[in-house]
Short mmCIF file of C-alpha atoms and ligand atoms in Angstrom, two decimals:
data_model
loop_
_atom_site.label_atom_id
_atom_site.label_comp_id
_atom_site.label_asym_id
_atom_site.label_seq_id
_atom_site.Cartn_x
_atom_site.Cartn_y
_atom_site.Cartn_z
CA MET A 1 113.67 113.27 -74.64
CA ASP A 2 114.26 116.51 -76.48
CA PHE A 3 111.12 117.71 -78.22
CA ARG A 4 111.23 120.18 -80.95
CA THR A 5 107.89 121.95 -80.36
CA CYS A 6 105.07 121.80 -77.91
CA VAL A 7 101.66 123.41 -78.23
CA ASN A 8 99.97 124.19 -74.93
CA ILE A 9 96.35 123.12 -74.58
CA GLN A 10 94.33 125.42 -72.35
CA LYS A 11 91.30 126.54 -74.26
CA GLU A 12 89.23 124.89 -76.92
CA TRP A 13 90.82 126.80 -79.82
CA ASP A 14 94.25 125.52 -78.80
CA ILE A 15 93.08 122.14 -80.15
CA VAL A 16 92.82 123.75 -83.62
CA GLY A 17 96.30 125.31 -83.19
CA ALA A 18 97.79 121.92 -82.27
CA ARG A 19 96.30 120.00 -85.16
CA GLN A 20 97.15 122.78 -87.63
CA PHE A 21 100.78 122.55 -86.45
CA GLY A 22 100.67 118.75 -86.71
CA ARG A 23 99.23 118.91 -90.22
CA ASP A 24 101.91 121.30 -91.41
CA PHE A 25 104.59 119.22 -89.74
CA SER A 26 103.44 115.96 -91.26
CA LYS A 27 103.18 117.60 -94.68
CA LYS A 28 106.79 118.66 -94.37
CA LEU A 29 107.79 115.07 -93.44
CA GLY A 30 106.21 113.80 -96.62
CA PHE A 31 102.96 112.26 -95.44
CA GLY A 32 100.20 111.93 -98.03
CA ILE A 33 96.76 113.55 -97.74
CA VAL A 34 95.08 110.61 -96.05
CA ASP A 35 97.82 110.25 -93.42
CA GLN A 36 97.80 114.00 -92.81
CA ALA A 37 94.09 113.73 -92.09
CA ARG A 38 94.67 110.73 -89.80
CA ILE A 39 97.36 112.60 -87.88
CA ALA A 40 95.37 115.77 -87.56
CA THR A 41 92.37 113.74 -86.33
CA ALA A 42 94.54 111.89 -83.79
CA ILE A 43 95.91 115.16 -82.47
CA SER A 44 92.40 116.49 -82.26
CA GLU A 45 91.30 113.54 -80.12
CA LEU A 46 94.28 113.70 -77.78
CA ALA A 47 94.10 117.48 -77.42
CA ARG A 48 90.37 117.43 -76.76
CA ASN A 49 90.80 114.75 -74.08
CA ILE A 50 93.33 116.95 -72.37
CA TYR A 51 91.01 119.98 -72.62
CA LEU A 52 88.01 117.96 -71.38
CA TYR A 53 89.46 115.70 -68.67
CA ALA A 54 92.72 117.31 -67.53
CA GLY A 55 91.88 120.96 -68.06
CA SER A 56 95.26 121.75 -69.50
CA GLY A 57 98.41 120.09 -70.84
CA LYS A 58 100.46 120.08 -73.93
CA ILE A 59 101.01 118.27 -77.25
CA CYS A 60 104.64 117.82 -78.31
CA PHE A 61 105.91 116.98 -81.75
CA ASP A 62 109.12 115.36 -82.91
CA GLU A 63 110.56 113.78 -85.96
CA VAL A 64 111.68 110.17 -85.49
CA GLU A 65 113.84 107.84 -87.57
CA ASN A 66 114.16 104.14 -87.77
CA VAL A 67 116.31 102.16 -90.25
CA GLY A 68 115.62 104.25 -93.27
CA SER A 69 112.08 105.32 -92.50
CA ARG A 70 110.91 108.66 -91.11
CA GLY A 71 107.99 109.33 -88.91
CA ILE A 72 106.17 111.79 -86.68
CA CYS A 73 106.05 111.27 -82.89
CA ILE A 74 103.35 113.02 -80.97
CA VAL A 75 103.21 113.06 -77.18
CA ALA A 76 100.21 114.33 -75.27
CA ILE A 77 101.07 115.22 -71.66
CA ASP A 78 98.89 116.37 -68.85
CA THR A 79 98.94 116.46 -65.10
CA GLY A 80 95.18 115.85 -64.76
CA PRO A 81 93.29 113.18 -62.82
CA GLY A 82 94.87 110.30 -64.70
CA ILE A 83 93.13 107.11 -65.85
CA LYS A 84 92.34 104.39 -63.38
CA ASP A 85 91.56 101.49 -65.75
CA ILE A 86 93.44 101.78 -69.03
CA SER A 87 91.99 98.72 -70.68
CA GLN A 88 88.52 100.11 -70.02
CA VAL A 89 89.16 103.42 -71.73
CA MET A 90 90.61 101.59 -74.71
CA GLU A 91 87.33 99.82 -75.31
CA ASP A 92 85.22 101.17 -78.11
CA GLY A 93 82.30 103.06 -76.72
CA PHE A 94 83.53 103.73 -73.24
CA SER A 95 83.01 107.34 -72.25
CA THR A 96 82.55 109.20 -68.99
CA SER A 97 81.39 112.36 -70.70
CA GLY A 98 78.54 111.10 -72.87
CA GLY A 99 80.76 111.10 -75.92
CA LEU A 100 81.08 108.35 -78.48
CA GLY A 101 83.98 106.83 -76.58
CA ALA A 102 85.76 106.41 -79.90
CA GLY A 103 88.64 108.76 -79.29
CA LEU A 104 91.41 106.66 -77.70
CA PRO A 105 90.66 103.38 -79.52
CA GLY A 106 90.38 105.43 -82.66
CA VAL A 107 93.75 107.13 -82.17
CA LYS A 108 95.30 103.66 -81.73
CA ARG A 109 93.89 102.60 -85.11
CA LEU A 110 94.82 105.86 -86.83
CA MET A 111 98.44 105.66 -85.81
CA ASP A 112 101.16 102.96 -86.10
CA GLU A 113 102.36 102.98 -82.49
CA PHE A 114 100.44 103.81 -79.33
CA ASP A 115 101.69 103.90 -75.73
CA ILE A 116 99.83 105.18 -72.78
CA THR A 117 101.03 105.68 -69.24
CA SER A 118 98.85 107.11 -66.58
CA LYS A 119 98.77 107.36 -62.80
CA THR A 120 95.66 108.44 -60.90
CA GLY A 121 96.14 111.82 -59.40
CA GLU A 122 99.33 112.47 -61.33
CA GLY A 123 98.42 112.64 -64.98
CA THR A 124 98.50 110.96 -68.31
CA GLU A 125 101.05 110.63 -71.13
CA ILE A 126 100.17 109.24 -74.50
CA ARG A 127 102.82 108.70 -77.10
CA VAL A 128 101.93 107.88 -80.71
CA VAL A 129 104.02 107.41 -83.85
CA LYS A 130 103.09 107.30 -87.52
CA TRP A 131 105.64 106.22 -90.19
CA VAL A 132 105.86 107.68 -93.64
CA ARG A 133 104.97 104.99 -96.13
CA MET B 1 103.65 174.65 -49.34
CA ALA B 2 104.31 177.82 -51.38
CA LYS B 3 102.65 176.49 -54.48
CA ASN B 4 100.49 173.57 -55.14
CA LEU B 5 102.19 170.85 -57.25
CA LYS B 6 99.59 171.02 -59.90
CA GLU B 7 100.00 174.72 -60.22
CA ILE B 8 103.71 174.35 -60.72
CA LEU B 9 103.03 171.82 -63.50
CA VAL B 10 100.52 174.05 -65.19
CA ASP B 11 102.61 177.19 -64.84
CA ASN B 12 105.47 175.39 -66.53
CA SER B 13 103.48 173.60 -69.10
CA ASN B 14 105.49 175.00 -72.00
CA ASP B 15 108.70 173.51 -70.68
CA LEU B 16 107.07 170.22 -69.81
CA VAL B 17 105.37 169.90 -73.18
CA HIS B 18 108.77 170.52 -74.80
CA MET B 19 110.48 167.91 -72.68
CA TRP B 20 107.75 165.39 -73.23
CA LEU B 21 107.74 165.85 -77.03
CA GLU B 22 111.49 165.28 -77.08
CA GLU B 23 111.25 162.12 -74.99
CA VAL B 24 108.42 160.72 -77.04
CA ALA B 25 110.19 161.44 -80.30
CA GLU B 26 113.25 159.63 -78.91
CA LYS B 27 111.18 156.66 -77.90
CA GLN B 28 109.35 156.52 -81.19
CA LYS B 29 112.57 156.47 -83.14
CA GLU B 30 113.08 152.98 -81.84
CA VAL B 31 109.79 151.79 -83.27
CA THR B 32 109.36 154.07 -86.18
CA ASN B 33 106.85 152.82 -88.58
CA SER B 34 107.60 154.16 -92.02
CA ALA B 35 103.95 153.82 -93.00
CA ILE B 36 103.03 156.64 -90.61
CA SER B 37 104.05 160.14 -91.71
CA GLN B 38 106.21 162.23 -89.43
CA ASP B 39 103.60 165.00 -89.56
CA LEU B 40 100.87 162.74 -88.32
CA PHE B 41 103.07 161.62 -85.45
CA GLU B 42 104.01 165.11 -84.43
CA ASN B 43 100.47 166.49 -84.61
CA THR B 44 99.09 163.55 -82.69
CA ASN B 45 101.79 163.84 -80.07
CA ARG B 46 101.04 167.59 -79.65
CA GLU B 47 97.37 166.97 -79.32
CA PHE B 48 97.98 164.18 -76.88
CA VAL B 49 100.09 166.26 -74.52
CA ASN B 50 97.60 169.09 -74.63
CA ILE B 51 94.81 166.67 -73.71
CA ILE B 52 96.93 165.30 -70.84
CA PHE B 53 97.45 168.86 -69.57
CA GLY B 54 93.80 169.63 -69.96
CA SER B 55 92.90 166.73 -67.80
CA VAL B 56 95.57 167.47 -65.21
CA GLU B 57 94.54 171.09 -64.99
CA LYS B 58 90.84 170.37 -64.51
CA GLU B 59 91.59 167.30 -62.44
CA SER B 60 88.87 165.61 -64.32
CA LEU B 61 88.60 163.54 -67.47
CA THR B 62 87.56 165.58 -70.43
CA SER B 63 85.47 164.55 -73.38
CA ASP B 64 88.48 165.51 -75.57
CA LEU B 65 90.16 162.53 -74.04
CA ASP B 66 87.42 160.17 -75.24
CA SER B 67 87.40 161.45 -78.82
CA PHE B 68 91.17 161.48 -78.92
CA THR B 69 91.34 157.84 -77.83
CA GLU B 70 88.75 156.94 -80.40
CA ARG B 71 90.82 158.46 -83.12
CA VAL B 72 93.99 156.69 -82.03
CA ILE B 73 92.03 153.44 -82.09
CA ASN B 74 90.74 154.15 -85.56
CA LEU B 75 94.24 154.89 -86.73
CA GLY B 76 95.04 151.36 -85.54
CA TRP B 77 97.78 152.54 -83.28
CA PRO B 78 98.77 150.23 -80.43
CA LEU B 79 97.61 150.75 -76.84
CA SER B 80 101.30 151.10 -75.95
CA TYR B 81 101.39 154.42 -77.78
CA LEU B 82 98.97 155.83 -75.22
CA THR B 83 100.35 154.05 -72.13
CA ASP B 84 103.97 154.81 -73.01
CA GLY B 85 103.07 158.48 -73.60
CA LEU B 86 101.47 158.73 -70.18
CA GLN B 87 104.33 156.90 -68.42
CA LEU B 88 106.75 159.35 -70.03
CA PHE B 89 104.59 162.19 -68.93
CA LYS B 90 104.79 160.96 -65.35
CA ARG B 91 108.51 160.72 -65.59
CA VAL B 92 108.95 164.17 -67.05
CA ALA B 93 106.60 165.68 -64.44
CA ILE B 94 108.32 163.95 -61.54
CA GLU B 95 111.81 164.89 -62.64
CA PHE B 96 110.72 168.44 -63.24
CA LEU B 97 109.07 168.78 -59.79
CA ILE B 98 111.97 167.26 -57.87
CA GLU B 99 114.40 169.64 -59.48
CA HIS B 100 112.13 172.60 -58.99
CA GLU B 101 113.67 174.99 -56.42
CA GLU B 102 110.42 176.47 -55.09
CA LEU B 103 109.35 173.05 -53.98
CA ASP B 104 109.42 172.05 -50.32
CA VAL B 105 107.62 168.79 -50.62
CA SER B 106 109.20 165.40 -50.01
CA VAL B 107 109.93 163.08 -52.97
CA PRO B 108 107.47 160.37 -51.99
CA LYS B 109 104.74 162.99 -51.84
CA VAL B 110 105.68 164.21 -55.26
CA LEU B 111 105.43 160.65 -56.60
CA ARG B 112 102.09 160.11 -54.96
CA HIS B 113 100.65 163.36 -56.22
CA VAL B 114 101.72 162.79 -59.83
CA ASP B 115 100.30 159.29 -59.64
CA GLU B 116 97.00 160.70 -58.49
CA LEU B 117 96.95 163.18 -61.38
CA VAL B 118 97.93 160.82 -64.15
CA ASN B 119 96.64 157.35 -63.19
CA PRO B 120 92.96 158.17 -63.74
CA ILE B 121 93.88 159.18 -67.29
CA ILE B 122 95.70 155.87 -67.86
CA ASN B 123 92.75 153.91 -66.52
CA GLN B 124 90.29 155.78 -68.64
CA LEU B 125 92.35 155.19 -71.79
CA VAL B 126 92.86 151.51 -71.18
CA ASN B 127 89.16 151.05 -70.52
CA GLU B 128 88.22 152.96 -73.62
CA TYR B 129 90.70 151.03 -75.72
CA SER B 130 89.82 147.56 -74.47
CA GLY B 131 86.10 148.45 -74.65
CA SER B 132 86.50 149.24 -78.28
CA TRP B 133 88.29 145.96 -78.91
CA GLU B 134 85.70 143.97 -77.10
CA ASN B 135 83.08 145.67 -79.21
CA THR B 136 84.91 144.79 -82.43
CA VAL B 137 85.36 141.19 -81.33
CA SER B 138 81.76 140.82 -80.42
CA LEU B 139 80.60 142.21 -83.69
CA GLN B 140 82.91 139.80 -85.54
CA ARG B 141 81.49 136.97 -83.42
CA VAL B 142 77.95 137.90 -84.53
CA ALA B 143 79.12 138.06 -88.14
CA LEU B 144 80.83 134.70 -87.85
CA GLN B 145 77.78 133.16 -86.23
CA GLU B 146 75.63 134.33 -89.04
CA LEU B 147 78.01 132.57 -91.43
CA SER B 148 78.48 129.48 -89.33
CA ALA B 149 75.32 127.49 -90.12
CA PRO B 150 73.56 128.82 -93.17
CA LEU B 151 70.47 127.10 -94.47
CA ILE B 152 69.53 127.21 -98.15
CA PRO B 153 66.02 126.12 -99.11
CA VAL B 154 66.85 124.92 -102.64
CA MET B 155 63.43 123.62 -103.52
CA ASP B 156 60.17 122.76 -101.82
CA ASN B 157 61.02 120.09 -99.27
CA ILE B 158 64.74 120.18 -99.86
CA THR B 159 67.17 122.31 -97.87
CA VAL B 160 70.99 122.42 -97.82
CA MET B 161 73.31 123.36 -94.98
CA PRO B 162 76.86 123.92 -96.31
CA LEU B 163 79.41 123.85 -93.53
CA ILE B 164 82.78 125.49 -93.98
CA GLY B 165 85.66 125.65 -91.55
CA THR B 166 86.44 124.35 -88.04
CA ILE B 167 83.53 123.23 -85.81
CA ASP B 168 83.99 123.84 -82.12
CA THR B 169 81.42 122.93 -79.46
CA GLU B 170 79.74 126.26 -79.56
CA ARG B 171 79.34 126.10 -83.36
CA ALA B 172 78.15 122.52 -83.18
CA LYS B 173 75.36 123.52 -80.84
CA PHE B 174 74.43 126.39 -83.10
CA ILE B 175 74.37 124.12 -86.12
CA MET B 176 71.94 121.81 -84.36
CA GLU B 177 69.57 124.64 -83.37
CA ASN B 178 69.64 126.26 -86.76
CA LEU B 179 69.10 122.96 -88.50
CA LEU B 180 65.98 122.13 -86.51
CA ASP B 181 64.55 125.65 -86.78
CA GLY B 182 65.24 125.68 -90.52
CA VAL B 183 63.73 122.23 -91.16
CA ILE B 184 60.53 123.35 -89.51
CA LYS B 185 60.52 126.81 -91.08
CA HIS B 186 61.07 125.59 -94.60
CA HIS B 187 58.99 122.43 -94.23
CA ALA B 188 62.03 120.46 -95.40
CA GLU B 189 61.47 116.75 -95.90
CA VAL B 190 65.14 116.25 -96.64
CA VAL B 191 68.07 118.26 -95.42
CA LEU B 192 71.55 117.88 -96.88
CA ILE B 193 74.48 118.64 -94.60
CA ASP B 194 77.48 119.33 -96.71
CA ILE B 195 80.83 118.84 -94.94
CA THR B 196 83.08 119.38 -97.97
CA GLY B 197 84.62 122.46 -96.24
CA VAL B 198 85.12 120.94 -92.78
CA PRO B 199 88.92 120.26 -92.35
CA VAL B 200 88.74 117.64 -89.62
CA VAL B 201 85.90 115.32 -88.62
CA ASP B 202 86.82 113.99 -85.20
CA THR B 203 84.66 112.16 -82.70
CA MET B 204 83.21 115.42 -81.38
CA VAL B 205 82.12 116.65 -84.80
CA ALA B 206 80.85 113.22 -85.77
CA HIS B 207 78.94 112.89 -82.50
CA HIS B 208 77.19 116.23 -83.12
CA ILE B 209 76.31 115.34 -86.68
CA ILE B 210 74.84 112.02 -85.54
CA GLN B 211 72.79 113.80 -82.91
CA ALA B 212 71.61 116.42 -85.39
CA ALA B 213 70.58 113.74 -87.87
CA GLU B 214 68.76 111.87 -85.11
CA ALA B 215 66.94 115.03 -84.05
CA VAL B 216 65.93 115.74 -87.64
CA ARG B 217 64.59 112.19 -87.90
CA LEU B 218 62.51 112.72 -84.72
CA ILE B 219 60.73 115.66 -86.31
CA GLY B 220 59.85 113.54 -89.25
CA SER B 221 62.49 114.56 -91.84
CA THR B 222 65.58 112.93 -93.24
CA CYS B 223 69.14 114.15 -93.03
CA ILE B 224 71.69 113.22 -95.74
CA LEU B 225 75.39 113.76 -95.02
CA VAL B 226 77.20 114.80 -98.17
CA GLY B 227 80.65 116.02 -99.19
CA ILE B 228 82.62 113.28 -97.43
CA ARG B 229 86.05 113.56 -98.91
CA PRO B 230 87.96 110.24 -99.32
CA GLU B 231 90.51 111.06 -96.56
CA ILE B 232 87.65 111.95 -94.20
CA ALA B 233 85.87 108.71 -95.03
CA GLN B 234 89.01 106.80 -94.07
CA THR B 235 89.55 108.57 -90.79
CA ILE B 236 85.91 108.07 -89.85
CA VAL B 237 86.27 104.36 -90.51
CA ASN B 238 89.51 104.24 -88.48
CA LEU B 239 87.79 105.99 -85.63
CA GLY B 240 85.17 103.26 -85.71
CA ILE B 241 82.31 105.71 -86.08
CA ASP B 242 79.06 104.21 -87.33
CA LEU B 243 77.27 106.49 -89.76
CA SER B 244 75.05 103.80 -91.18
CA LYS B 245 71.93 105.10 -89.43
CA PHE B 246 71.42 107.76 -92.05
CA PRO B 247 72.21 108.11 -95.75
CA THR B 248 75.62 109.47 -96.70
CA LYS B 249 76.88 110.54 -100.14
CA SER B 250 80.26 111.54 -101.40
CA SER B 251 79.04 114.67 -103.21
CA LEU B 252 76.30 117.24 -102.92
CA ARG B 253 75.25 116.36 -106.44
CA LYS B 254 74.64 112.70 -105.62
CA GLY B 255 72.94 113.66 -102.39
CA PHE B 256 70.63 115.98 -104.18
CA THR B 257 69.67 113.26 -106.65
CA THR B 258 68.79 111.02 -103.68
CA ALA B 259 66.87 113.85 -102.09
CA LEU B 260 64.78 114.31 -105.29
CA GLU B 261 63.98 110.57 -105.31
CA MET B 262 62.96 110.67 -101.66
CA THR B 263 60.61 113.56 -102.23
CA ASN B 264 59.21 112.04 -105.43
CA GLN B 265 60.51 114.85 -107.59
CA MET B 266 62.42 114.93 -110.82
CA ILE B 267 64.19 117.52 -112.83
CA VAL B 268 63.12 117.31 -116.47
CA GLN B 269 64.23 119.18 -119.49
CA THR B 270 61.10 120.92 -120.65
CA ASN B 271 61.90 121.29 -124.35
CA SER B 272 64.54 119.14 -125.89
CA GLU B 273 64.34 121.11 -129.13
CA GLU B 274 65.62 124.21 -127.29
CA GLN B 275 69.30 124.57 -126.94
CA THR B 276 70.93 123.18 -123.79
CA ILE B 277 73.11 125.49 -121.84
CA GLU B 278 76.25 123.83 -123.21
CA GLU B 279 75.12 124.34 -126.77
CA LEU B 280 74.32 127.94 -125.95
CA ILE B 281 77.84 128.52 -124.57
CA ASP B 282 79.29 126.74 -127.63
CA SER B 283 77.41 129.03 -129.96
CA LEU B 284 78.57 132.08 -127.99
CA ASP B 285 82.13 130.87 -128.33
CA ARG B 286 81.69 130.50 -132.09
CA SER B 287 80.11 133.87 -132.53
CA GLU B 288 83.03 135.47 -130.65
CA GLN B 289 85.53 133.84 -132.95
CA SER B 290 83.77 134.81 -136.12
N1 ATP C 1 93.92 112.82 -70.62
C1 ATP C 1 92.97 112.18 -69.91
N2 ATP C 1 92.93 112.30 -68.57
C2 ATP C 1 91.95 111.67 -67.87
N3 ATP C 1 91.01 110.85 -68.36
C3 ATP C 1 91.02 110.70 -69.71
C4 ATP C 1 91.94 111.32 -70.56
N4 ATP C 1 91.73 110.94 -71.83
C5 ATP C 1 90.68 110.11 -71.78
N5 ATP C 1 90.22 109.96 -70.49
C6 ATP C 1 89.10 109.11 -70.09
O1 ATP C 1 88.95 108.10 -71.06
C7 ATP C 1 87.62 108.03 -71.54
C8 ATP C 1 87.60 107.60 -73.00
O2 ATP C 1 88.27 108.58 -73.81
P1 ATP C 1 87.92 108.63 -75.35
O3 ATP C 1 88.64 109.76 -75.97
O4 ATP C 1 88.18 107.25 -75.95
O5 ATP C 1 86.33 108.86 -75.40
P2 ATP C 1 85.55 110.21 -74.99
O6 ATP C 1 86.49 111.36 -74.89
O7 ATP C 1 84.75 109.96 -73.78
O8 ATP C 1 84.57 110.42 -76.22
P3 ATP C 1 85.01 110.78 -77.73
O9 ATP C 1 84.51 109.69 -78.58
O10 ATP C 1 84.31 112.06 -78.04
O11 ATP C 1 86.50 110.95 -77.72
C9 ATP C 1 87.08 109.41 -71.33
O12 ATP C 1 85.65 109.45 -71.29
C10 ATP C 1 87.81 109.81 -70.04
O13 ATP C 1 87.05 109.36 -68.92
MG1 MG C 2 87.93 111.79 -76.43
#
């Protein structure tokens, strides 16, 4: 797939850069205030997971279209340790870092579409989409 | 060797200075900044090359070099001004020496010798320059940290912590420490954390707020989270974060009313016959018109 822009995640402040970009991008696509906040928060979760668990990776942004509606597609890609049991990390409250464990299940609820592929030792790719209402 | 390489350079300093100034002027044409006057450029260049020569001649780093660097930094000129200038000086010196007829030294030796003369100056400048930047950055960090978790003791027993801007892990820890210190220092029974100015409340921020509120509870006080904007309320709900363990209010005003109730306090208007502030402003308006 041909992504328009990617923001590299290496240090903690890159998370802020990624969500700022996502907020501006979603504003341009016509999302309202609440959805902008949802999108920015989802990016924050995905980017922080990359920073915490994979060390580095990137967040890519693209505009998507589907019979008359427009949306934002965000893909978080890393080549970190990967996730062994995906259904486990999608449970509310599961965390290996003493966090709330609300990040991934939260992102799923914040966005309209959510796909995760991961292979241990190879990395994780999470693709989410939100449609403009 | 008839003459030492350094002596040749020093003896011909007039020519070299001239060549260097021409090269530098040529280079600066490409990046000319109209905000900087030509005079300032020329004077600085002249001073720069004299300082380079001073250091080369004495084969030691002079204090002139330090004060010169400091001035360039204060002018806000880029590090590349200094490094480019020195690279050009190396080139000019090498070309001059190789073409010099009195010279019976091999080219690699010339290169090495010029490197030995000029590189210490480059290192010194870069160190000075980056040191000054690090200093600026660390001062700004201190300034930011002072701003990052302010505590305002509004009344006896009631303290407010207004948070503005992005919260990273470092700031989150600082907020927690400051909150606990402040609650003890001001004997606060209730502390209001105002997040009106926090752009994103993600799980990390929420987690730290929950922990801070829990810690405040453990030392016998109560934390009220205020300034939860509607869109933030919705994302918190979507994330599935449970904030029900401590009171939350949409605005600082409502939180403050709750805080007054909790501390058995009330704000009363002392004398209803006296004008209220609004009436006062109204009367001022009227007197201005008349
Ligand atoms: N990109 C990733 N690579 C490897 N493991 C991951 C990645 N993202 C998440 N995980 C694993 O999934 C678990 C759950 O992630 P989730 O974001 O839901 O919660 P958390 O990060 O632990 O806490 P928080 O509520 O602060 O987000 C993590 O603890 C981690 O073990
Ligand atoms: Mg997470």
